[in-house]
Coordinates of C-alpha atoms in Angstrom, one line a residue:
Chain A
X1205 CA 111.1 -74.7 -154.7
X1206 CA 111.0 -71.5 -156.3
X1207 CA 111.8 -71.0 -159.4
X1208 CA 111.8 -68.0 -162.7
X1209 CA 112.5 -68.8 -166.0
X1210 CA 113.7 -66.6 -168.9
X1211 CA 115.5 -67.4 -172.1
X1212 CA 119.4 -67.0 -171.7
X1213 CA 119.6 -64.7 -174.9
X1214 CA 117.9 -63.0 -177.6
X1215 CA 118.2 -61.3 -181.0
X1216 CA 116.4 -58.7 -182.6
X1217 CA 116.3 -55.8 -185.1
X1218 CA 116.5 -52.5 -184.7
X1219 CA 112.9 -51.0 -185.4
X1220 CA 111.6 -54.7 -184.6
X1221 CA 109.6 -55.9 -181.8
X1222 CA 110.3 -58.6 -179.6
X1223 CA 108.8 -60.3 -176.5
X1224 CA 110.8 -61.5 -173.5
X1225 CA 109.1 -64.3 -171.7
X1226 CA 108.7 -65.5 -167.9
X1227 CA 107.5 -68.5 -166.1
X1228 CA 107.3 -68.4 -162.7
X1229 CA 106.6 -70.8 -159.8
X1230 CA 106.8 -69.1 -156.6
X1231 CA 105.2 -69.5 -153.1
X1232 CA 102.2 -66.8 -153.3
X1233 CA 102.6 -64.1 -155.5
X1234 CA 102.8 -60.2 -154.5
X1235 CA 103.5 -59.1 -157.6
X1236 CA 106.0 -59.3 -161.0
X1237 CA 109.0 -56.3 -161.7
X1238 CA 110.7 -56.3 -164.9
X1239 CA 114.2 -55.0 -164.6
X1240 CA 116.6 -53.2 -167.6
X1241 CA 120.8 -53.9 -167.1
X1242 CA 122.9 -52.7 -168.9
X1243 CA 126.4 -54.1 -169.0
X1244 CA 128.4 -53.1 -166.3
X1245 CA 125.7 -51.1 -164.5
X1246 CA 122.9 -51.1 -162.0
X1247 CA 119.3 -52.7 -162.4
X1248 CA 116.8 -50.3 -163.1
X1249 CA 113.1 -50.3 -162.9
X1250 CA 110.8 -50.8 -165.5
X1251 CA 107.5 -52.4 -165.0
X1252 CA 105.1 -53.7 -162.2
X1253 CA 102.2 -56.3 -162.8
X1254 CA 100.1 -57.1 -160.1
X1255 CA 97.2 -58.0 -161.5
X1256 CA 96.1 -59.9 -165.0
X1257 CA 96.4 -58.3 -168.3
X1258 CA 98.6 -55.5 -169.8
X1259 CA 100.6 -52.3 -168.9
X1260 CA 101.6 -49.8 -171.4
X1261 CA 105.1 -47.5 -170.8
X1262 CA 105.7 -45.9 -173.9
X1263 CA 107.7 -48.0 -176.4
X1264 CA 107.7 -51.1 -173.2
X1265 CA 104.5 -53.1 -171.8
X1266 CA 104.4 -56.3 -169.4
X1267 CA 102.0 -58.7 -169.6
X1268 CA 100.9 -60.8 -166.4
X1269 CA 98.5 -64.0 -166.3
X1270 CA 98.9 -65.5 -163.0
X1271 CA 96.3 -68.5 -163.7
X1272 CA 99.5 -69.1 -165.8
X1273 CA 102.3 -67.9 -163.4
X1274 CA 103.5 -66.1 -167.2
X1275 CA 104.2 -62.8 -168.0
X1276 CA 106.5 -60.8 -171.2
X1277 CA 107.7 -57.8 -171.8
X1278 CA 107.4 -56.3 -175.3
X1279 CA 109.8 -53.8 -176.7
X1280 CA 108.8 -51.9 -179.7
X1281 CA 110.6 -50.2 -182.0
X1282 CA 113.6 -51.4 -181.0
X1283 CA 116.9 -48.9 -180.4
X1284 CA 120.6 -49.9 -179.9
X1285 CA 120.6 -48.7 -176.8
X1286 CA 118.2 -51.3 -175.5
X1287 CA 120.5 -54.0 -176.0
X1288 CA 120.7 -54.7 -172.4
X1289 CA 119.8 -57.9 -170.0
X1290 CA 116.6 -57.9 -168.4
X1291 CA 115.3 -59.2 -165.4
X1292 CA 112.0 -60.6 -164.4
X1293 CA 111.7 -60.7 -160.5
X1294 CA 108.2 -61.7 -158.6
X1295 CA 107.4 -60.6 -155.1
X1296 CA 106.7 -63.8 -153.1
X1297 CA 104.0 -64.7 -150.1
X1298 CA 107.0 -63.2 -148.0
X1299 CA 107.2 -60.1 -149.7
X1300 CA 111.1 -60.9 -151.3
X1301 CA 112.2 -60.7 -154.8
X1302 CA 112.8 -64.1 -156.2
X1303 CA 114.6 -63.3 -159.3
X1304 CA 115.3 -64.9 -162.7
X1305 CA 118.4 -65.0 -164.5
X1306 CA 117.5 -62.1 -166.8
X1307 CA 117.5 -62.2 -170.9
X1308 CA 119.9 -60.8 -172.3
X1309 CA 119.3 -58.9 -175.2
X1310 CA 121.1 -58.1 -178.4
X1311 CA 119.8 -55.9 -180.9
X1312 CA 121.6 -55.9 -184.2
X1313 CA 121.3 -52.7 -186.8
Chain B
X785 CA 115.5 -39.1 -157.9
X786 CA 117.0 -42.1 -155.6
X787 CA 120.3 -42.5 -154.8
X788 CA 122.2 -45.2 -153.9
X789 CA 126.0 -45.4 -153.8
X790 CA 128.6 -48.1 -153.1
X791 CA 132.2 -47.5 -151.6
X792 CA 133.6 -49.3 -154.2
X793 CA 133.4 -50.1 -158.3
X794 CA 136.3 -52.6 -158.2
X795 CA 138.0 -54.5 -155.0
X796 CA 140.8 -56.9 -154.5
X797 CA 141.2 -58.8 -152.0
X798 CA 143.5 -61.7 -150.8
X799 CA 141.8 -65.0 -149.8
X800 CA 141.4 -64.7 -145.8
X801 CA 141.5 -61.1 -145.7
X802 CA 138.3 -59.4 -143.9
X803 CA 136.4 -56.9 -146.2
X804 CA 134.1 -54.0 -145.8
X805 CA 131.4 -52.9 -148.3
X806 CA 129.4 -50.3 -147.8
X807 CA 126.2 -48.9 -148.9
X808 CA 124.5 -45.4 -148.4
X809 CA 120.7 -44.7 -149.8
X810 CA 119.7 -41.2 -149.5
X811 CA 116.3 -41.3 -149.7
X812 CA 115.0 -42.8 -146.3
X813 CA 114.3 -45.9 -146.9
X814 CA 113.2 -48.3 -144.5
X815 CA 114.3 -51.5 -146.3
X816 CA 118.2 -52.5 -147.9
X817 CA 119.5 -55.2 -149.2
X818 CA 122.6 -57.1 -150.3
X819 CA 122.9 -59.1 -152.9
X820 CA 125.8 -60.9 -155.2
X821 CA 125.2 -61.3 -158.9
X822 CA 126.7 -64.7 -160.9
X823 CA 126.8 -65.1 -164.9
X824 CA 124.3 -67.3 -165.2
X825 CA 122.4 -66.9 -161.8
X826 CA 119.5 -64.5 -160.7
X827 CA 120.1 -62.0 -158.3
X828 CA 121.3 -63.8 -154.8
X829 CA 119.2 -62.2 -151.5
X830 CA 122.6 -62.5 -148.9
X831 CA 121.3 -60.5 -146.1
X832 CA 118.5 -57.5 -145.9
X833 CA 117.7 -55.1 -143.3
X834 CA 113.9 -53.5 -142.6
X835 CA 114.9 -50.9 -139.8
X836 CA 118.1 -49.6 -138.0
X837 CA 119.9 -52.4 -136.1
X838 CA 117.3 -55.1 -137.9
X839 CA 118.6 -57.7 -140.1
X840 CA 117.4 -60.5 -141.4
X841 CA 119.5 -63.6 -143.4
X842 CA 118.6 -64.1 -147.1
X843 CA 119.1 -66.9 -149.1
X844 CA 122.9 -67.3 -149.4
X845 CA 124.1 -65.6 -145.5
X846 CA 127.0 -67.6 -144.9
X847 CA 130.5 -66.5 -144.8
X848 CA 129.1 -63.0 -145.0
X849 CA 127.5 -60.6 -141.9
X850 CA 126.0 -57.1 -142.3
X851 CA 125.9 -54.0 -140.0
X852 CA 123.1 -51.3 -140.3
X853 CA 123.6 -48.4 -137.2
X854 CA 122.1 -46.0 -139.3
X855 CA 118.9 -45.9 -141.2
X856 CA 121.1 -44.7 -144.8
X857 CA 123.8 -47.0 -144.3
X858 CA 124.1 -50.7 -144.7
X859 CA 127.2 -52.7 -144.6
X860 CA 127.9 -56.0 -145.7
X861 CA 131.4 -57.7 -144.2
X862 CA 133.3 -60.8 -145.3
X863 CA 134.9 -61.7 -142.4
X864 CA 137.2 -64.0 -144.3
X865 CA 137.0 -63.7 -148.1
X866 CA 137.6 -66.9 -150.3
X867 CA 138.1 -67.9 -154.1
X868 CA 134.3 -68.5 -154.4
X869 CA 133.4 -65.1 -153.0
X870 CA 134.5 -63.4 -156.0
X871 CA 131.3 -61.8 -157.5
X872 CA 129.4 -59.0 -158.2
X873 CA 127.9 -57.1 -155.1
X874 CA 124.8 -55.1 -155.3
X875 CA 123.1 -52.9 -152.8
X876 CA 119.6 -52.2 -152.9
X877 CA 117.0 -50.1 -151.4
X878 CA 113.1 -49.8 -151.1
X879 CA 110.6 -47.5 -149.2
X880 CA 108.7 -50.7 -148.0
X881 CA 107.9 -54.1 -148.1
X882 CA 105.2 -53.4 -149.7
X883 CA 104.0 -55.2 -153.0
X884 CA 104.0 -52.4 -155.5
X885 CA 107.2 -50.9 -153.9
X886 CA 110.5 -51.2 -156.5
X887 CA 114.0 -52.0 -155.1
X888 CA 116.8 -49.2 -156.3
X889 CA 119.8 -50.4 -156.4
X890 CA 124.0 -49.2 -156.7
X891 CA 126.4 -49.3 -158.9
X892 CA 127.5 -53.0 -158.0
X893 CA 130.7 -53.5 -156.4
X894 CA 132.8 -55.8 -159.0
X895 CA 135.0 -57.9 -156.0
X896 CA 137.6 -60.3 -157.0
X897 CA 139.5 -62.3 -154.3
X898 CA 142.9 -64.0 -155.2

């Protein structure tokens, strides 16, 4: 079967960094999204990870090793207003989104 | 910027009553999708859609159907809603199939059926 794995929740400090990890075992692999959602609200787009190694977005990067079917995403400098879930999704040999349960995040002043 | 809207924030529905969401994208996108999010659960494919008229099932199709007639416009339909259908609905849409292609998605549609 398919499967994505994410911690259930998180805890951080404002100004902090933290890393959210994601194991995946999917049939083929077209690519990993990382996904911001806020409470109540729409997923929105963050990152894309295709191929091994790291992608830099400001205060966000993802990380992808696919030998390791692993990637995170690192925040930096944490706000409040990124206390939100977020979901790591990976593009299968079929080209759907096989999603995880997302990490919620809490980020405490 | 994409947009994607939902007929509905909030629905309730009786158990056995048949119910209409709807989804517009204004962006012409080739591919939508429905899904229903669970506390707990990833994101749930029910049905998705890769041209006018086209639909495909997803992961979780039953007790649900979908209608697409035109390109911006994809509706999912419980024909006969139960307990267990209560959930979180969200559309989605996407340019193509495409690997590097990102899915935007609605507001959600928060349904509760009693």
């Amino acid at each position: 079967g398919q499967n994505i794995d994410q911690p259930t929740e998180m805890t951080a400090t404002e100004g902090a960094i933290v890393q959210i990890n994601c194991t995946y075992q999917t049939s083929g692999f077209n690519g990993l999204f990382w996904y911001q959602q806020h409470a109540g609200e729409a997923p929105t787009f963050l990152s894309y990870n295709v191929l091994d190694g790291l992608e830099e977005k400001g205060r966000f990067s993802s990380f992808l090793s696919r030998s390791k079917g692993y990637s995170y995403l690192l925040l930096k400098e944490l706000q409040m207003k990124d206390s939100a879930s977020y979901l790591c999704a990976v593009k299968d040999s079929n080209y759907q989104l096989i999603w995880g349960a997302g990490t919620k995040l809490i980020i405490k002043p | 910027d994409v947009k994607v809207t939902q007929s509905s924030r909030y629905l309730v529905k009786r158990t056995g009553e048949k119910v209409f969401l709807e989804c517009v994208q204004d962006m012409d996108h080739e591919n939508m999708f429905w899904y229903r999010q669970d506390p707990g659960l990833g994101l749930r494919l029910i049905y998705f859609s890769y041209d006018v008229k086209m639909k495909e099932k997803g992961d979780i199709p039953e007790g649900y159907s979908v209608s697409r007639e035109k390109k911006e416009r994809f509706s999912l339909i419980l024909e006969s809603a139960s307990t267990n259908q209560t959930s979180m609905y969200l559309c989605a849409s996407s340019l193509d199939q495409g690997s590097s292609y990102e899915q935007y998605f609605g507001p959600g549609t928060r349904l509760t059926v009693t």
